[in-house]
Amino acid sequence: NWQWQWFVTLTMRGAPHPEQAAKLFRLWISMLNRHLYGPRYYKKLRFVHWVVATERQKRGAIHFHALVGGEGLALASRLEWMAQWNRLAGFARIEEPHSQEAVRLYCAKYVTKDGEIDFAPHMRLHVGTQHTFRARPLRGSPRKRVPQRVPNY
């Protein structure tokens, strides 16, 4: 059962290639992990967990909607991490989810849209064994939409 502390919207300056946009997202997450858990967070097996939906704006630029959670995240400054994204790539908005029901509705919305959903690597193991849908990695080339089922959060 994943608890989500942040609902994040990340937009890009300009229109980077989808792979570059995905790398910027992963860099931002890595910086957050280092801030919360130290430089060797991966050796301690301590990570934030995240689910990210990728969309294209009308102008063609990619933007992300993500749910992020993890031990100690509630103490991190949302304003600081919005500014960090601004330095990296563009505009960010970080809010607290209204409820777990809102989280379920959010996930269902992106499963049914033509967007793409990805999970933190350490979550894919749990998702793959407990549920019947496949997580699709962020990639540059669009792929055929795979029917997916939203887990109960």
PDB file of C-alpha atoms in Angstrom:
ATOM      1  CA  ASN A   1       0.000   0.000   0.000  1.00  0.00           C
ATOM      2  CA  TRP A   2       1.772   3.125  -1.245  1.00  0.00           C
ATOM      3  CA  GLN A   3       1.152   6.422   0.517  1.00  0.00           C
ATOM      4  CA  TRP A   4       1.386   9.544  -1.638  1.00  0.00           C
ATOM      5  CA  GLN A   5       2.463  12.881  -0.154  1.00  0.00           C
ATOM      6  CA  TRP A   6       2.863  14.907  -3.374  1.00  0.00           C
ATOM      7  CA  PHE A   7       0.836  15.399  -6.521  1.00  0.00           C
ATOM      8  CA  VAL A   8       3.287  16.933  -9.005  1.00  0.00           C
ATOM      9  CA  THR A   9       2.803  18.660 -12.355  1.00  0.00           C
ATOM     10  CA  LEU A  10       6.017  19.286 -14.309  1.00  0.00           C
ATOM     11  CA  THR A  11       6.154  21.210 -17.567  1.00  0.00           C
ATOM     12  CA  MET A  12       9.092  21.754 -19.886  1.00  0.00           C
ATOM     13  CA  ARG A  13      10.679  24.866 -21.273  1.00  0.00           C
ATOM     14  CA  GLY A  14      10.725  24.406 -25.012  1.00  0.00           C
ATOM     15  CA  ALA A  15       9.955  21.004 -26.478  1.00  0.00           C
ATOM     16  CA  PRO A  16      12.693  18.506 -25.588  1.00  0.00           C
ATOM     17  CA  HIS A  17      12.771  15.042 -27.119  1.00  0.00           C
ATOM     18  CA  PRO A  18      10.710  12.549 -25.046  1.00  0.00           C
ATOM     19  CA  GLU A  19      13.836  10.672 -23.955  1.00  0.00           C
ATOM     20  CA  GLN A  20      15.444  13.914 -22.769  1.00  0.00           C
ATOM     21  CA  ALA A  21      12.267  14.823 -20.870  1.00  0.00           C
ATOM     22  CA  ALA A  22      12.251  11.383 -19.196  1.00  0.00           C
ATOM     23  CA  LYS A  23      15.917  11.790 -18.224  1.00  0.00           C
ATOM     24  CA  LEU A  24      15.161  15.166 -16.643  1.00  0.00           C
ATOM     25  CA  PHE A  25      12.342  13.608 -14.608  1.00  0.00           C
ATOM     26  CA  ARG A  26      14.607  10.776 -13.423  1.00  0.00           C
ATOM     27  CA  LEU A  27      17.366  13.272 -12.574  1.00  0.00           C
ATOM     28  CA  TRP A  28      14.920  15.311 -10.468  1.00  0.00           C
ATOM     29  CA  ILE A  29      13.813  12.127  -8.662  1.00  0.00           C
ATOM     30  CA  SER A  30      17.450  11.121  -8.104  1.00  0.00           C
ATOM     31  CA  MET A  31      18.220  14.539  -6.631  1.00  0.00           C
ATOM     32  CA  LEU A  32      15.214  14.177  -4.324  1.00  0.00           C
ATOM     33  CA  ASN A  33      16.400  10.712  -3.230  1.00  0.00           C
ATOM     34  CA  ARG A  34      19.904  12.046  -2.484  1.00  0.00           C
ATOM     35  CA  HIS A  35      18.430  14.941  -0.513  1.00  0.00           C
ATOM     36  CA  LEU A  36      16.198  12.696   1.609  1.00  0.00           C
ATOM     37  CA  TYR A  37      18.339   9.589   2.040  1.00  0.00           C
ATOM     38  CA  GLY A  38      21.929  10.556   1.292  1.00  0.00           C
ATOM     39  CA  PRO A  39      24.276  10.015  -1.657  1.00  0.00           C
ATOM     40  CA  ARG A  40      24.201   6.213  -1.412  1.00  0.00           C
ATOM     41  CA  TYR A  41      20.414   5.892  -1.075  1.00  0.00           C
ATOM     42  CA  TYR A  42      20.344   3.014  -3.568  1.00  0.00           C
ATOM     43  CA  LYS A  43      22.728   0.932  -1.442  1.00  0.00           C
ATOM     44  CA  LYS A  44      20.498   1.515   1.585  1.00  0.00           C
ATOM     45  CA  LEU A  45      17.484   0.512  -0.544  1.00  0.00           C
ATOM     46  CA  ARG A  46      15.710   3.730   0.424  1.00  0.00           C
ATOM     47  CA  PHE A  47      13.860   5.520  -2.358  1.00  0.00           C
ATOM     48  CA  VAL A  48      10.894   7.736  -2.951  1.00  0.00           C
ATOM     49  CA  HIS A  49       8.174   5.866  -4.791  1.00  0.00           C
ATOM     50  CA  TRP A  50       6.528   7.472  -7.787  1.00  0.00           C
ATOM     51  CA  VAL A  51       4.050   6.968 -10.570  1.00  0.00           C
ATOM     52  CA  VAL A  52       4.290   9.326 -13.531  1.00  0.00           C
ATOM     53  CA  ALA A  53       1.908   9.978 -16.419  1.00  0.00           C
ATOM     54  CA  THR A  54       3.378  11.510 -19.563  1.00  0.00           C
ATOM     55  CA  GLU A  55       1.282  13.758 -21.774  1.00  0.00           C
ATOM     56  CA  ARG A  56       1.811  16.059 -24.708  1.00  0.00           C
ATOM     57  CA  GLN A  57       0.515  19.592 -24.424  1.00  0.00           C
ATOM     58  CA  LYS A  58      -1.285  21.254 -27.339  1.00  0.00           C
ATOM     59  CA  ARG A  59       1.980  22.969 -28.303  1.00  0.00           C
ATOM     60  CA  GLY A  60       3.614  19.533 -28.574  1.00  0.00           C
ATOM     61  CA  ALA A  61       5.762  19.762 -25.446  1.00  0.00           C
ATOM     62  CA  ILE A  62       5.791  16.917 -22.957  1.00  0.00           C
ATOM     63  CA  HIS A  63       4.625  17.407 -19.413  1.00  0.00           C
ATOM     64  CA  PHE A  64       4.332  15.058 -16.472  1.00  0.00           C
ATOM     65  CA  HIS A  65       1.793  14.429 -13.741  1.00  0.00           C
ATOM     66  CA  ALA A  66       3.274  12.377 -10.929  1.00  0.00           C
ATOM     67  CA  LEU A  67       2.416  10.991  -7.537  1.00  0.00           C
ATOM     68  CA  VAL A  68       5.409  10.875  -5.202  1.00  0.00           C
ATOM     69  CA  GLY A  69       5.703   9.437  -1.721  1.00  0.00           C
ATOM     70  CA  GLY A  70       8.287   8.190   0.712  1.00  0.00           C
ATOM     71  CA  GLU A  71       9.666   8.341   4.208  1.00  0.00           C
ATOM     72  CA  GLY A  72      10.619  11.903   5.110  1.00  0.00           C
ATOM     73  CA  LEU A  73       9.042  13.469   2.016  1.00  0.00           C
ATOM     74  CA  ALA A  74       6.425  15.297   4.082  1.00  0.00           C
ATOM     75  CA  LEU A  75       9.271  17.265   5.695  1.00  0.00           C
ATOM     76  CA  ALA A  76      10.809  18.319   2.361  1.00  0.00           C
ATOM     77  CA  SER A  77       9.999  21.801   1.085  1.00  0.00           C
ATOM     78  CA  ARG A  78       7.627  21.656  -1.877  1.00  0.00           C
ATOM     79  CA  LEU A  79       8.700  25.185  -2.860  1.00  0.00           C
ATOM     80  CA  GLU A  80      12.360  24.139  -2.871  1.00  0.00           C
ATOM     81  CA  TRP A  81      11.615  21.194  -5.182  1.00  0.00           C
ATOM     82  CA  MET A  82       9.474  23.320  -7.484  1.00  0.00           C
ATOM     83  CA  ALA A  83      12.438  25.704  -7.754  1.00  0.00           C
ATOM     84  CA  GLN A  84      14.763  22.746  -8.390  1.00  0.00           C
ATOM     85  CA  TRP A  85      12.615  21.639 -11.349  1.00  0.00           C
ATOM     86  CA  ASN A  86      12.538  25.234 -12.603  1.00  0.00           C
ATOM     87  CA  ARG A  87      16.346  25.279 -12.660  1.00  0.00           C
ATOM     88  CA  LEU A  88      16.398  21.935 -14.495  1.00  0.00           C
ATOM     89  CA  ALA A  89      13.608  22.099 -17.020  1.00  0.00           C
ATOM     90  CA  GLY A  90      10.594  24.379 -16.588  1.00  0.00           C
ATOM     91  CA  PHE A  91       7.599  25.026 -14.354  1.00  0.00           C
ATOM     92  CA  ALA A  92       6.478  22.809 -11.466  1.00  0.00           C
ATOM     93  CA  ARG A  93       3.495  22.671  -9.170  1.00  0.00           C
ATOM     94  CA  ILE A  94       3.551  20.379  -6.124  1.00  0.00           C
ATOM     95  CA  GLU A  95       0.458  19.848  -3.988  1.00  0.00           C
ATOM     96  CA  GLU A  96      -0.728  17.383  -1.370  1.00  0.00           C
ATOM     97  CA  PRO A  97      -3.302  14.889  -2.701  1.00  0.00           C
ATOM     98  CA  HIS A  98      -6.783  15.579  -1.329  1.00  0.00           C
ATOM     99  CA  SER A  99      -7.450  11.907  -0.528  1.00  0.00           C
ATOM    100  CA  GLN A 100      -6.563   8.351  -1.505  1.00  0.00           C
ATOM    101  CA  GLU A 101      -9.787   8.313  -3.544  1.00  0.00           C
ATOM    102  CA  ALA A 102      -8.432  11.272  -5.530  1.00  0.00           C
ATOM    103  CA  VAL A 103      -5.283   9.218  -6.160  1.00  0.00           C
ATOM    104  CA  ARG A 104      -7.346   6.302  -7.524  1.00  0.00           C
ATOM    105  CA  LEU A 105      -9.315   8.640  -9.799  1.00  0.00           C
ATOM    106  CA  TYR A 106      -6.092  10.230 -11.032  1.00  0.00           C
ATOM    107  CA  CYS A 107      -4.623   6.842 -11.959  1.00  0.00           C
ATOM    108  CA  ALA A 108      -7.835   5.722 -13.658  1.00  0.00           C
ATOM    109  CA  LYS A 109      -7.910   8.917 -15.718  1.00  0.00           C
ATOM    110  CA  TYR A 110      -4.469   8.301 -17.185  1.00  0.00           C
ATOM    111  CA  VAL A 111      -5.017   4.614 -17.773  1.00  0.00           C
ATOM    112  CA  THR A 112      -7.993   5.472 -19.985  1.00  0.00           C
ATOM    113  CA  LYS A 113      -6.346   8.445 -21.733  1.00  0.00           C
ATOM    114  CA  ASP A 114      -3.821   8.132 -24.499  1.00  0.00           C
ATOM    115  CA  GLY A 115      -1.016   9.000 -22.079  1.00  0.00           C
ATOM    116  CA  GLU A 116       1.735   6.761 -20.786  1.00  0.00           C
ATOM    117  CA  ILE A 117       2.199   5.653 -17.169  1.00  0.00           C
ATOM    118  CA  ASP A 118       5.448   4.519 -15.588  1.00  0.00           C
ATOM    119  CA  PHE A 119       6.380   3.395 -12.084  1.00  0.00           C
ATOM    120  CA  ALA A 120       9.520   3.715  -9.984  1.00  0.00           C
ATOM    121  CA  PRO A 121      11.767   0.717 -10.774  1.00  0.00           C
ATOM    122  CA  HIS A 122      11.452  -0.737  -7.260  1.00  0.00           C
ATOM    123  CA  MET A 123       7.634  -0.556  -7.548  1.00  0.00           C
ATOM    124  CA  ARG A 124       7.502  -2.473 -10.843  1.00  0.00           C
ATOM    125  CA  LEU A 125       8.370  -5.690  -9.017  1.00  0.00           C
ATOM    126  CA  HIS A 126       5.359  -5.287  -6.725  1.00  0.00           C
ATOM    127  CA  VAL A 127       3.022  -4.092  -9.450  1.00  0.00           C
ATOM    128  CA  GLY A 128       4.014  -6.899 -11.804  1.00  0.00           C
ATOM    129  CA  THR A 129       3.426  -9.648  -9.244  1.00  0.00           C
ATOM    130  CA  GLN A 130       0.218  -8.332  -7.655  1.00  0.00           C
ATOM    131  CA  HIS A 131      -1.651  -6.961 -10.681  1.00  0.00           C
ATOM    132  CA  THR A 132      -2.417  -7.966 -14.237  1.00  0.00           C
ATOM    133  CA  PHE A 133      -1.205  -4.897 -16.090  1.00  0.00           C
ATOM    134  CA  ARG A 134       2.234  -4.035 -17.357  1.00  0.00           C
ATOM    135  CA  ALA A 135       3.994  -0.802 -16.531  1.00  0.00           C
ATOM    136  CA  ARG A 136       5.223   0.901 -19.686  1.00  0.00           C
ATOM    137  CA  PRO A 137       8.606   2.652 -19.477  1.00  0.00           C
ATOM    138  CA  LEU A 138       9.034   6.233 -20.611  1.00  0.00           C
ATOM    139  CA  ARG A 139      10.401   6.063 -24.127  1.00  0.00           C
ATOM    140  CA  GLY A 140      10.744   8.381 -27.076  1.00  0.00           C
ATOM    141  CA  SER A 141       8.676   6.440 -29.556  1.00  0.00           C
ATOM    142  CA  PRO A 142       4.916   6.115 -29.106  1.00  0.00           C
ATOM    143  CA  ARG A 143       3.678   2.566 -28.765  1.00  0.00           C
ATOM    144  CA  LYS A 144       0.371   0.834 -29.092  1.00  0.00           C
ATOM    145  CA  ARG A 145      -1.767   1.424 -26.011  1.00  0.00           C
ATOM    146  CA  VAL A 146      -1.871  -1.614 -23.707  1.00  0.00           C
ATOM    147  CA  PRO A 147      -5.045  -2.079 -21.624  1.00  0.00           C
ATOM    148  CA  GLN A 148      -4.152  -1.589 -17.991  1.00  0.00           C
ATOM    149  CA  ARG A 149      -5.861  -2.029 -14.653  1.00  0.00           C
ATOM    150  CA  VAL A 150      -5.366   0.394 -11.757  1.00  0.00           C
ATOM    151  CA  PRO A 151      -4.309  -1.189  -8.439  1.00  0.00           C
ATOM    152  CA  ASN A 152      -6.290  -0.377  -5.311  1.00  0.00           C
ATOM    153  CA  TYR A 153      -4.339   2.202  -3.331  1.00  0.00           C
TER     154      TYR A 153
END
